[in-house]
Amino acid sequence: MTTATTGPTAAKAAKAAGAAGKPKPATMAQALQRAMRDAMAEDPTVHVMGEDVGTLGGVFRVTDGLAKEFGEDRCTDTPLAEAGILGAAVGMAMYGLRPVVEMQFDAFAYPAFEQLISHVAKMRNRTRGAMPMPIVIRVPYGGGIGGVEHHSDSSEAYYMATPGLHVVTPATVEDAYGLLRAAIASDDPVVFLEPKRLYWSKSDWSPEAPAPVEPIGKAVVRRRGTGATLITYGPSVPVCLEAAEAAQAEGWDLEVVDLRSLVPFDDETVCASVRRTGRAVVVHESTGFAGPGAEIAARVMERCFHHLEAPVLRVAGFDIPYPPPMLERHHLPGVDRVLDAVARLQWEAQS
Amino acid sequence: MDSLQQRSSTVQEPPGAVPAYRPTPPPAWQPRTDPGPLLPDAEPLRVLGTDAVADADPALLLRLYAELIRGRRYNTQATALTKQGRLAVYPSTTGQEACEVAAALALEERDWLFPSYRDTLAAVARGLDPVQALTLLRGDWHTGYDPREHRIAPLCTPLATQLPHAVGLAHAARLKGDDVVALAMVGDGGTSEGDFHEALNFAAVWQAPVVFFVQNNGFAISVPLAKQTAAPSLAHKAVGYGMPGRLVDGNDAVAVHQVLTEAVARARRGGGPTLVEAITYRIDAHTNADDATRYRAAGEVETWRAHDPILILERELTERGLLDEDGRRAAAEAAETMAAELRERMNADPVLDPMELFSHVYAEQTTQLREQAAQLRAELEAEGEA
């Protein structure tokens, strides 16, 4: 499972399904909507709530149609108050519901941090397991869509630093469905980070035969390679896959690992890959200093030191507040910056 | 300027043209709700010492008395335990027992209580084991009881953050068709927090069956109410959310019980939330770590001692012939028995399992936590062998 290549597998499944009825291309936003819809249909305790999720269907239309299909009690437009939304979700979970809350934009989630950290993450622990918090906190995150200030943050490091939370982020349409189903099924709180710039990415994904839902916590090798491992997640996965294709021209054969789950962290898949390739670059658009890559690089270094031919490098966003949209392309790690890092891995030493 | 005036006064519509747009004024603004009935009375409700007390059920008066005596003794015993090092800290409710006891007695068994860190006594009056109620303050675990079993949320240390939980729980109960009410307790300082605002707003919009109960004991640690709010009273805040605000004498156990019982009944029959402010006073310091003489005058404390919740109820019971020396002694002895048992049980060292540190972080331990648990186990074994 850890070495499965979901992309080609899904393509095969799509071909197989083609005989019965050709799957239409679906966007990540549609797959997320379908995941909530299926979960709500199966389990009457699943409730979707947040600002604009009802009548409007969410500002990204991810909750489109849920209020109409399940009623406003199951898909609720709340007052505009993130701490109130998440705080009310805590009480609903106490009474046996499974709330799925939307935070609309990454930086809008900050008012809810006290509820998230002091209660959502800790309630199971505070009550010795008596009171789990099966809440999903959906956060559209990251840049690349030309959003103005406070609409493009990558806040994953804050969530990762809080024990009690799971932190996951899909990079493909298939994973968007599977991971969200798994997150809703989880008895623990899951911060579900949705890469905004991949909302409209498409796949020949059939909602009639969705991929089986795996428990969260497993990374996946998106591309096999022998020369170095690119460790990445969410919006940077397509960047790394593109970089790996481009690297072929240089004779570099790169492996790409999509983490999918930042907490829990899949040391096994990541370290198995790095031991095979001997070199690693961590790629993400969040800031580098004390960012997710710092943790990941340290873990790889601790576990794979004797297999490494070069230091683990990080390609991250600059350590600046998220820039204005007209400058964001200079901040976001792109293919060239990834390839520069791969070059710095002293490639010739191996050849 | 001249030309503009000229133009506006000489505009002629050609025959057959579409009539010029003439904006109609918007409809006159109307308030959505008549604020009058939502406003609290000018004076806090009092029952003891007024004619209204004649209607009070003698059995209720005696029950409140017994609980007040037990509650006072619980406060003094827990305070003594902090001096002996058996409790890390104890925020006393001496002087506020009427609020604590009435909150517990206003609820049915199926209802939920959402206490703050100061409301241990309300949890005990609701029937929680006194030692289980103190584990947070003793430091052997954060919450010593199963909240679902007792329908008491964990004692909440961050201010006002339990209020939105009460709203969510009450809302969920109503969605499920259960006639469950949540009573959420908060201090005067907590009303300044953002979560107070968001909880009241959500509750009113959702018409959730919640009662918000503010114990205004005069001080948020050392900051007096005048530096906390400019509102006429904390109960007045209710009108801004579209719910009724009620003011009550927090040292009058009968009045507090009456107001809370009415608010709970209103919520239960679908009438929505209520904000109740009880005017009371914290006789002790904020906790044993606080020096109250730095911020308040001794004379002020003495004035409130004369309005002690036990004293004023005892006077009523005695005048009515419902309580004599024997009754007083019986209540005191029952409280003393509770205190002795509490002392004895709290003096036993709790047996803690360090491996439990990893048991309740996630439903299933992550690989990382399993590795850390193995590390701790090895350290414990090495300690055992040394």
XYZ file of C-alpha atoms in Angstrom:
737
model
C 0.000 0.000 0.000
C 2.767 2.361 0.861
C 4.339 1.870 -2.550
C 1.112 1.932 -4.558
C 1.041 4.465 -7.350
C -2.442 5.824 -7.005
C -2.402 7.810 -10.254
C -1.832 4.906 -12.692
C -3.999 2.587 -10.574
C -6.863 5.025 -10.769
C -6.316 5.410 -14.493
C -6.544 1.634 -14.889
C -9.719 1.584 -12.847
C -11.075 4.385 -14.999
C -10.272 2.358 -18.141
C -11.962 -0.698 -16.642
C -14.980 1.383 -15.719
C -14.963 2.762 -19.245
C -16.715 -0.346 -20.519
C -19.661 0.091 -18.162
C -19.851 3.874 -18.399
C -17.096 6.315 -19.084
C -16.136 8.347 -15.995
C -16.384 12.058 -16.558
C -13.538 14.308 -15.530
C -14.178 15.594 -12.030
C -12.520 18.422 -10.167
C -11.048 18.173 -6.685
C -13.816 20.475 -5.442
C -16.435 18.079 -6.813
C -14.736 15.071 -5.246
C -14.697 16.819 -1.863
C -18.382 17.655 -2.211
C -19.120 14.062 -3.141
C -17.200 12.808 -0.097
C -19.323 14.941 2.240
C -22.494 13.969 0.420
C -21.755 10.236 0.641
C -20.782 10.518 4.305
C -23.951 12.471 5.119
C -26.108 9.941 3.257
C -24.535 7.029 5.134
C -24.405 8.577 8.593
C -27.114 10.917 9.909
C -24.762 12.239 12.596
C -22.530 13.960 9.987
C -23.246 17.710 9.942
C -21.608 20.309 7.718
C -21.381 23.851 9.050
C -19.659 27.138 8.422
C -20.011 30.569 6.905
C -21.678 30.471 3.442
C -21.708 26.644 3.202
C -25.507 26.436 2.848
C -27.398 28.457 0.271
C -24.275 29.649 -1.539
C -22.599 26.236 -1.455
C -19.355 27.684 -0.117
C -17.217 30.386 -1.709
C -15.410 27.597 -3.624
C -18.715 25.680 -4.126
C -17.298 22.686 -2.258
C -20.520 22.265 -0.245
C -22.728 22.909 -3.262
C -26.160 21.289 -2.995
C -25.692 19.760 0.464
C -28.175 22.094 2.183
C -30.720 21.441 -0.541
C -30.317 17.677 -0.303
C -29.987 17.273 3.462
C -31.697 20.367 4.835
C -30.338 23.374 6.675
C -30.065 21.431 9.932
C -27.468 19.137 8.322
C -25.655 21.793 6.270
C -25.829 24.994 8.276
C -24.962 28.588 7.443
C -23.568 29.825 10.748
C -22.958 33.344 12.000
C -19.601 34.691 10.852
C -17.425 33.684 13.793
C -14.777 30.988 13.508
C -14.302 30.412 17.253
C -18.062 30.116 17.600
C -18.292 27.681 14.687
C -15.614 25.393 16.061
C -16.726 25.862 19.678
C -20.284 24.895 18.789
C -18.897 21.904 16.876
C -17.170 20.772 20.087
C -20.502 20.769 21.904
C -22.181 18.964 19.016
C -19.468 16.304 19.071
C -19.992 15.979 22.848
C -23.574 15.029 22.069
C -22.618 12.419 19.476
C -22.611 14.316 16.176
C -19.751 14.354 13.666
C -19.343 17.984 12.581
C -17.461 18.914 9.416
C -16.670 22.611 9.698
C -15.381 24.914 6.978
C -12.977 27.739 7.805
C -13.394 29.381 4.355
C -9.763 30.601 4.137
C -6.516 29.626 5.868
C -5.977 32.918 7.697
C -9.619 33.129 8.752
C -9.094 30.049 10.937
C -6.868 31.889 13.400
C -9.707 33.157 15.665
C -10.629 29.491 16.176
C -7.141 28.506 17.347
C -7.988 28.562 21.044
C -10.930 26.233 20.524
C -8.792 24.049 18.277
C -5.796 23.790 20.555
C -7.352 23.981 24.029
C -10.440 21.866 23.366
C -10.640 20.050 20.016
C -7.107 18.668 20.254
C -7.169 17.972 23.991
C -10.681 16.807 24.846
C -9.919 13.099 24.435
C -6.836 13.511 26.580
C -8.511 15.678 29.247
C -11.277 13.140 29.694
C -9.093 10.009 29.609
C -10.635 8.875 26.359
C -14.231 9.351 27.503
C -14.937 12.209 25.130
C -13.450 11.882 21.636
C -13.780 14.757 19.166
C -14.710 13.388 15.723
C -14.531 16.815 14.056
C -13.156 17.616 10.608
C -11.869 21.162 10.172
C -11.718 21.903 6.445
C -9.272 24.693 5.645
C -8.732 25.874 2.055
C -5.024 26.781 2.192
C -2.045 28.017 0.277
C -1.402 30.455 -2.528
C -1.184 30.547 -6.276
C -4.685 31.786 -7.007
C -3.976 35.503 -6.791
C -5.720 35.928 -3.478
C -5.234 39.157 -1.569
C -3.693 39.394 1.889
C -4.886 36.825 4.466
C -6.147 34.459 1.740
C -3.048 32.426 0.932
C -1.391 31.273 4.168
C 0.053 27.808 4.610
C -0.606 27.205 8.305
C 0.213 23.511 8.513
C 3.155 23.911 10.905
C 0.858 25.402 13.564
C -1.472 22.426 13.321
C 1.358 19.894 13.155
C 2.789 21.257 16.411
C -0.414 20.448 18.314
C -0.696 16.914 19.753
C -4.151 15.427 19.359
C -4.778 16.669 15.824
C -4.421 14.768 12.588
C -3.274 16.926 9.681
C -3.900 15.739 6.126
C -3.833 17.298 2.677
C -4.769 15.763 -0.673
C -2.937 16.389 -3.919
C -5.160 14.431 -6.305
C -8.874 14.250 -7.033
C -8.936 10.606 -5.913
C -7.220 11.408 -2.627
C -9.515 14.375 -2.009
C -12.445 11.971 -1.891
C -10.715 9.135 -0.056
C -8.952 11.290 2.520
C -12.059 13.315 3.333
C -14.119 10.145 3.774
C -11.405 8.792 6.071
C -11.246 12.092 7.966
C -14.996 12.104 8.566
C -14.856 8.461 9.669
C -12.016 9.191 12.107
C -12.880 9.349 15.790
C -10.174 11.977 16.220
C -10.128 15.577 15.017
C -8.653 16.051 11.554
C -7.412 19.334 10.147
C -8.162 18.821 6.468
C -6.070 21.201 4.388
C -7.470 21.739 0.900
C -4.945 23.142 -1.596
C -6.884 26.014 -3.142
C -4.965 26.049 -6.383
C -5.797 22.376 -6.974
C -9.568 22.824 -6.459
C -10.063 22.920 -10.219
C -7.554 20.196 -11.085
C -9.301 17.371 -12.933
C -9.134 13.641 -13.145
C -11.067 10.906 -14.896
C -12.509 10.013 -11.545
C -15.733 8.161 -11.242
C -17.859 9.063 -8.292
C -19.759 5.828 -8.954
C -16.708 3.690 -8.172
C -14.522 5.739 -5.847
C -11.232 4.349 -4.654
C -11.467 2.431 -1.389
C -11.042 4.648 1.654
C -7.752 3.986 3.397
C -7.091 4.989 6.982
C -5.207 8.258 7.131
C -1.498 8.218 7.890
C -0.050 6.684 4.737
C 2.254 8.421 2.277
C 2.341 7.309 -1.339
C 5.099 7.150 -3.952
C 3.735 9.133 -6.880
C 6.700 8.530 -9.132
C 9.423 5.930 -8.937
C 13.017 7.021 -9.317
C 16.516 6.096 -8.221
C 18.525 9.304 -7.962
C 16.837 11.347 -5.258
C 13.554 11.610 -3.379
C 11.381 14.686 -3.484
C 9.309 14.652 -0.278
C 6.266 16.843 -0.692
C 2.523 17.248 -0.184
C -0.584 19.128 -1.269
C -0.080 21.955 -3.777
C 3.627 21.166 -4.258
C 3.013 17.616 -5.502
C 2.244 18.661 -9.106
C 5.283 20.981 -8.987
C 7.527 18.096 -7.965
C 6.078 15.742 -10.570
C 6.732 18.365 -13.233
C 10.240 18.881 -11.906
C 10.852 15.133 -12.032
C 9.802 15.030 -15.683
C 12.047 17.992 -16.478
C 14.929 16.382 -14.579
C 14.956 13.457 -16.982
C 16.558 15.739 -19.565
C 19.495 16.116 -17.170
C 19.642 12.363 -16.669
C 18.234 12.655 -13.184
C 15.734 10.023 -12.172
C 13.691 11.423 -9.299
C 11.292 9.725 -6.944
C 8.338 11.746 -5.648
C 6.714 10.942 -2.304
C 3.341 12.551 -1.578
C 2.961 12.603 2.207
C -0.852 13.048 2.191
C -0.765 12.904 5.999
C 1.534 15.249 7.906
C 0.282 13.930 11.268
C 0.659 11.035 11.757
C 3.847 11.055 9.738
C 4.672 8.035 7.598
C 8.343 7.583 8.490
C 8.317 4.138 6.916
C 7.454 5.152 3.355
C 9.600 8.276 3.446
C 12.662 6.570 4.893
C 12.359 3.524 2.636
C 12.437 5.868 -0.332
C 15.392 7.904 0.930
C 17.347 4.734 1.726
C 16.798 3.652 -1.879
C 17.824 6.942 -3.432
C 20.343 8.253 -0.897
C 19.303 11.863 -1.427
C 16.296 13.930 -0.423
C 14.729 17.342 -0.941
C 11.684 18.442 1.047
C 9.439 20.728 -0.982
C 6.587 22.848 0.360
C 5.289 26.386 -0.069
C 4.981 27.094 3.637
C 7.835 29.120 5.160
C 11.031 27.187 5.736
C 12.197 28.390 9.155
C 10.603 26.134 11.783
C 8.354 24.965 8.965
C 7.188 21.433 8.165
C 10.390 20.752 6.228
C 12.505 21.318 9.341
C 10.759 18.442 11.082
C 10.783 16.221 8.017
C 14.473 16.817 7.258
C 15.394 16.128 10.881
C 13.434 12.869 10.915
C 15.081 11.718 7.680
C 18.516 12.676 8.991
C 17.947 10.765 12.257
C 16.764 7.626 10.520
C 18.698 7.517 7.251
C 22.046 9.164 8.073
C 24.174 6.265 6.893
C 22.255 5.999 3.629
C 22.547 9.664 2.742
C 24.978 10.796 0.035
C 24.180 14.459 0.655
C 22.490 16.638 3.252
C 18.703 16.764 3.166
C 17.729 20.033 1.512
C 14.592 22.113 1.824
C 12.839 24.053 -0.891
C 10.237 26.210 0.793
C 8.516 29.543 0.595
C 10.646 32.445 1.803
C 10.460 33.371 5.487
C 8.179 36.307 4.802
C 4.514 37.085 5.384
C 2.624 35.810 2.354
C 3.360 38.319 -0.414
C 0.872 40.348 -2.443
C -0.524 38.391 -5.400
C 1.518 40.193 -8.044
C 4.697 38.955 -6.369
C 3.612 35.521 -5.185
C 5.263 33.676 -8.100
C 8.647 34.762 -6.715
C 7.775 33.287 -3.327
C 6.202 29.978 -4.308
C 8.682 27.177 -4.953
C 8.508 26.307 -8.637
C 10.112 23.703 -10.877
C 13.363 25.649 -11.313
C 13.920 26.062 -7.606
C 13.351 22.340 -7.093
C 15.779 21.486 -9.879
C 18.390 23.866 -8.439
C 18.138 22.018 -5.143
C 18.513 18.661 -6.869
C 21.637 19.998 -8.573
C 23.020 21.006 -5.184
C 22.787 17.376 -4.059
C 26.250 16.866 -5.652
C 24.771 14.743 -8.356
C 28.083 13.944 -10.020
C 29.257 12.172 -6.868
C 26.890 9.343 -7.643
C 27.399 9.050 -11.381
C -22.487 75.356 -9.724
C -24.901 77.702 -11.417
C -25.163 75.488 -14.466
C -25.877 72.407 -12.325
C -28.719 74.142 -10.534
C -30.017 75.396 -13.801
C -29.921 71.956 -15.344
C -31.758 70.224 -12.491
C -34.509 72.835 -12.516
C -35.001 72.838 -16.267
C -34.972 69.073 -16.995
C -37.706 68.237 -19.466
C -38.585 64.662 -20.407
C -39.248 64.310 -24.091
C -42.707 62.914 -24.860
C -42.797 59.113 -25.019
C -39.483 58.686 -23.169
C -39.029 56.223 -20.333
C -39.817 58.021 -17.074
C -36.714 59.065 -15.209
C -35.673 56.871 -12.307
C -37.222 58.195 -9.114
C -35.805 56.363 -6.121
C -38.394 55.558 -3.522
C -37.172 55.979 0.023
C -36.393 52.736 1.881
C -38.995 51.549 4.385
C -38.668 53.034 7.825
C -36.354 50.946 10.021
C -38.076 48.691 12.527
C -36.369 46.770 15.300
C -36.620 42.997 14.732
C -37.566 42.430 18.342
C -39.103 44.747 20.907
C -36.155 45.248 23.248
C -38.395 46.093 26.203
C -39.182 42.560 27.412
C -35.538 41.537 26.965
C -34.216 44.149 29.381
C -33.448 43.117 32.946
C -35.261 44.765 35.843
C -33.459 47.715 37.399
C -33.036 45.868 40.687
C -31.795 42.298 41.098
C -34.579 39.899 42.000
C -34.794 39.177 45.742
C -37.121 36.682 47.391
C -35.679 36.301 50.894
C -36.812 39.128 53.137
C -39.689 40.036 50.808
C -43.354 39.024 50.732
C -42.615 36.693 47.808
C -40.847 34.250 50.110
C -44.225 33.161 51.479
C -44.772 31.271 48.184
C -41.523 29.332 48.478
C -41.818 25.603 49.145
C -40.499 24.832 52.668
C -38.950 21.578 51.423
C -36.983 23.538 48.814
C -35.830 26.055 51.441
C -34.548 23.254 53.673
C -32.862 21.495 50.770
C -31.106 24.713 49.745
C -30.033 25.272 53.343
C -28.510 21.791 53.685
C -26.661 22.211 50.370
C -25.377 25.663 51.361
C -23.993 24.351 54.643
C -22.361 21.415 52.853
C -21.050 23.746 50.146
C -19.505 26.169 52.664
C -17.790 23.284 54.406
C -16.544 21.952 51.084
C -15.029 25.359 50.335
C -13.261 25.630 53.692
C -12.026 22.036 53.504
C -10.671 22.395 49.968
C -8.977 25.669 50.934
C -7.360 23.890 53.893
C -6.158 21.129 51.558
C -4.272 23.697 49.457
C -2.444 24.827 52.599
C -1.461 21.214 53.233
C -0.195 20.858 49.686
C -2.855 18.334 48.750
C -4.315 20.610 46.097
C -2.207 22.641 43.676
C -4.759 25.416 43.786
C -8.388 25.974 44.812
C -10.508 28.861 43.579
C -12.954 29.229 46.474
C -16.630 30.030 46.084
C -17.116 30.999 49.712
C -19.868 33.614 49.660
C -21.077 32.375 46.269
C -22.513 29.033 47.393
C -26.088 30.095 46.617
C -25.187 30.423 42.935
C -23.349 27.109 42.832
C -26.079 25.151 44.572
C -28.961 26.756 42.694
C -27.270 26.068 39.359
C -27.055 22.379 40.186
C -30.600 22.131 41.556
C -32.218 23.981 38.644
C -31.260 21.183 36.262
C -32.937 17.850 35.545
C -30.790 14.756 35.421
C -30.759 14.728 31.599
C -29.532 18.333 31.424
C -25.894 19.366 31.093
C -23.756 21.618 33.276
C -20.794 23.510 31.763
C -18.733 24.741 34.710
C -15.725 27.048 34.779
C -12.680 26.192 36.891
C -14.316 27.944 39.887
C -17.494 25.872 39.787
C -16.326 22.649 41.432
C -19.043 23.093 44.013
C -21.812 23.193 41.410
C -20.543 19.862 40.076
C -20.492 18.391 43.596
C -23.985 19.740 44.343
C -25.106 18.030 41.139
C -23.953 14.758 42.660
C -20.388 14.379 41.400
C -17.998 12.583 43.743
C -16.091 15.330 45.643
C -12.705 13.726 45.016
C -13.395 13.198 41.296
C -14.359 16.873 41.117
C -10.933 17.864 42.479
C -8.565 15.887 40.261
C -7.885 18.904 38.011
C -6.919 20.999 41.033
C -5.047 18.155 42.693
C -3.050 17.500 39.534
C -3.477 13.741 39.141
C -5.468 14.080 35.933
C -7.235 16.881 34.063
C -10.779 15.581 34.398
C -11.508 12.959 37.012
C -14.876 11.827 35.706
C -16.684 10.775 32.547
C -18.536 13.917 31.404
C -21.195 11.888 29.576
C -21.975 9.797 32.644
C -22.617 12.840 34.857
C -23.571 15.295 32.113
C -20.998 17.710 33.480
C -18.481 19.082 30.971
C -14.842 19.212 32.106
C -14.097 22.118 34.462
C -12.934 24.742 31.984
C -9.777 26.719 32.696
C -9.646 29.000 29.627
C -12.228 31.751 30.143
C -15.635 31.460 28.442
C -14.475 28.838 25.937
C -16.971 26.335 27.377
C -19.911 28.602 26.463
C -19.939 27.755 22.728
C -19.693 24.078 23.720
C -22.890 24.455 25.724
C -24.558 26.045 22.710
C -23.422 23.274 20.368
C -24.511 20.540 22.746
C -27.916 22.097 23.345
C -28.348 22.614 19.600
C -27.394 18.985 18.892
C -29.812 17.739 21.553
C -32.629 19.730 20.008
C -31.772 18.413 16.523
C -32.034 14.895 17.953
C -35.401 15.711 19.494
C -34.218 15.517 23.122
C -35.557 18.128 25.560
C -32.145 18.661 27.109
C -31.011 22.043 28.451
C -27.403 23.204 28.914
C -26.504 25.582 31.722
C -23.179 27.344 31.182
C -21.431 29.137 34.027
C -19.010 32.043 33.652
C -17.599 34.814 35.816
C -17.804 38.570 35.295
C -14.316 38.641 33.770
C -15.289 35.926 31.296
C -17.976 38.155 29.800
C -15.215 40.268 28.211
C -13.924 37.319 26.184
C -14.778 36.908 22.509
C -16.161 33.420 23.097
C -18.820 34.912 25.393
C -20.037 37.071 22.533
C -19.907 34.312 19.931
C -21.694 31.833 22.188
C -24.542 34.208 23.010
C -24.910 35.198 19.381
C -24.995 31.595 18.146
C -27.431 30.599 20.885
C -29.847 33.395 20.040
C -29.656 32.844 16.271
C -30.179 29.093 16.709
C -32.678 29.558 19.565
C -30.658 26.918 21.379
C -31.890 25.674 24.776
C -29.071 27.222 26.796
C -28.959 29.263 29.976
C -25.913 31.488 30.444
C -25.260 32.061 34.124
C -22.859 34.868 35.039
C -21.655 34.974 38.618
C -20.624 38.579 39.020
C -18.479 38.340 42.140
C -17.011 41.805 41.719
C -13.491 40.982 40.577
C -11.664 39.203 37.783
C -8.688 38.245 39.978
C -7.977 41.883 40.959
C -9.766 43.888 38.267
C -13.086 45.322 39.460
C -16.230 45.272 37.333
C -15.956 48.998 36.548
C -12.722 48.283 34.669
C -14.252 45.219 33.008
C -17.323 46.687 31.339
C -19.151 49.946 30.723
C -22.508 48.190 30.330
C -25.327 49.157 32.736
C -25.176 45.555 33.965
C -23.899 42.299 32.508
C -27.518 41.170 32.140
C -28.101 44.163 29.832
C -25.766 42.543 27.301
C -28.561 40.063 26.530
C -30.653 42.592 24.617
C -27.934 43.007 21.997
C -28.239 39.326 21.153
C -32.013 39.204 21.211
C -32.431 37.166 24.374
C -33.862 38.109 27.772
C -31.481 39.284 30.494
C -32.283 38.660 34.152
C -30.654 40.189 37.216
C -30.761 38.323 40.503
C -29.346 38.662 43.999
C -26.694 35.963 43.876
C -26.657 35.509 47.634
C -30.388 34.800 47.750
C -30.486 31.050 47.075
C -34.256 31.069 46.629
C -34.185 33.894 44.085
C -31.297 32.352 42.107
C -33.052 28.997 42.088
C -36.267 30.625 40.904
C -34.660 32.607 38.076
C -32.578 29.691 36.843
C -35.495 27.259 37.048
C -37.635 29.645 34.996
C -34.857 30.121 32.415
C -34.300 26.353 32.167
C -38.042 25.750 31.737
C -38.215 28.451 29.069
C -35.329 26.882 27.173
C -36.880 23.427 27.498
C -40.154 24.504 25.979
C -38.385 26.019 22.975
C -38.236 29.616 24.186
C -34.516 29.960 23.491
C -31.595 31.145 25.586
C -31.509 33.454 28.619
C -28.644 35.413 30.163
C -28.801 35.492 33.964
C -26.493 37.715 35.997
C -26.207 36.999 39.705
C -24.781 39.792 41.851
C -22.604 38.130 44.460
C -19.209 38.501 46.099
C -16.087 36.413 46.417
C -15.286 36.472 50.147
C -11.949 34.660 49.713
C -9.126 35.669 47.420
C -9.121 34.539 43.762
C -7.061 31.499 44.793
C -4.558 30.732 47.535
C -1.921 32.361 45.308
C -3.690 35.745 45.409
C -3.526 38.558 47.994
C -6.961 40.208 47.945
C -5.930 42.929 50.424
C -3.958 44.583 47.629
C -7.074 45.496 45.646
C -10.050 45.676 48.006
C -10.882 47.197 51.359
C -11.655 45.052 54.394
C -14.822 47.063 55.035
C -16.235 45.967 51.687
C -15.796 42.313 52.598
C -17.527 42.869 55.943
C -20.539 44.456 54.239
C -20.933 41.354 52.126
C -20.448 39.024 55.090
C -23.570 40.613 56.568
C -25.392 39.569 53.377
C -24.036 36.016 53.532
C -26.183 33.491 51.603
C -26.329 31.101 54.561
C -27.134 33.855 57.053
C -30.087 35.272 55.145
C -31.625 31.882 54.405
C -31.103 30.714 57.987
C -32.868 33.825 59.277
C -35.890 33.086 57.104
C -36.009 29.420 58.110
C -35.683 30.280 61.796
C -38.393 32.965 61.674
C -40.731 30.514 59.975
C -40.006 27.870 62.574
C -38.619 25.499 59.928
C -35.184 25.355 61.512
C -34.151 25.044 65.142
C -30.911 24.306 66.942
C -31.277 20.573 66.262
C -31.772 21.186 62.544
C -28.729 23.429 62.409
C -26.636 20.841 64.230
C -27.823 18.046 61.900
C -26.871 20.063 58.799
C -23.483 20.937 60.297
C -22.799 17.333 61.244
C -23.671 16.078 57.761
C -21.285 18.664 56.290
C -18.583 17.663 58.780
C -18.920 14.006 57.796
C -18.495 14.964 54.123
C -15.408 17.059 54.985
C -13.839 14.284 57.062
C -14.303 11.795 54.262
C -12.916 14.241 51.714
C -9.885 14.878 53.958
C -9.239 11.207 54.415
C -9.486 10.356 50.730
C -7.440 13.362 49.636
C -4.689 12.469 52.092
C -4.100 9.164 50.329
C -1.473 9.492 47.601
C -3.011 8.766 44.198
C -1.450 5.882 42.272
C -0.588 7.091 38.792
C 0.433 5.088 35.739
C 2.958 7.097 33.688
C 2.222 4.935 30.648
C -1.229 6.513 30.579
C 0.491 9.634 29.200
C 0.310 8.027 25.763
C -3.092 6.356 26.092
C -5.464 9.183 25.301
C -3.810 11.371 22.680
C -5.425 9.604 19.725
C -7.901 6.747 19.382
C -4.954 4.678 18.140
C -1.394 5.489 19.073
C 0.679 6.790 16.177
C 3.995 5.117 15.356
C 5.719 8.112 16.862
C 3.843 7.774 20.167
C 4.480 4.028 20.294
C 8.200 4.736 19.996
C 8.043 7.320 22.772
C 6.018 4.988 24.987
C 8.686 2.329 24.531
C 11.311 4.884 25.552
C 9.453 5.798 28.731
C 8.831 2.135 29.567
C 12.562 1.470 29.297
C 13.306 4.453 31.524
C 10.809 3.226 34.111
C 12.306 -0.265 34.049
C 15.786 1.185 34.510
C 14.493 3.227 37.458
C 12.959 0.084 38.955
C 16.234 -1.816 38.651
C 18.356 0.987 40.111
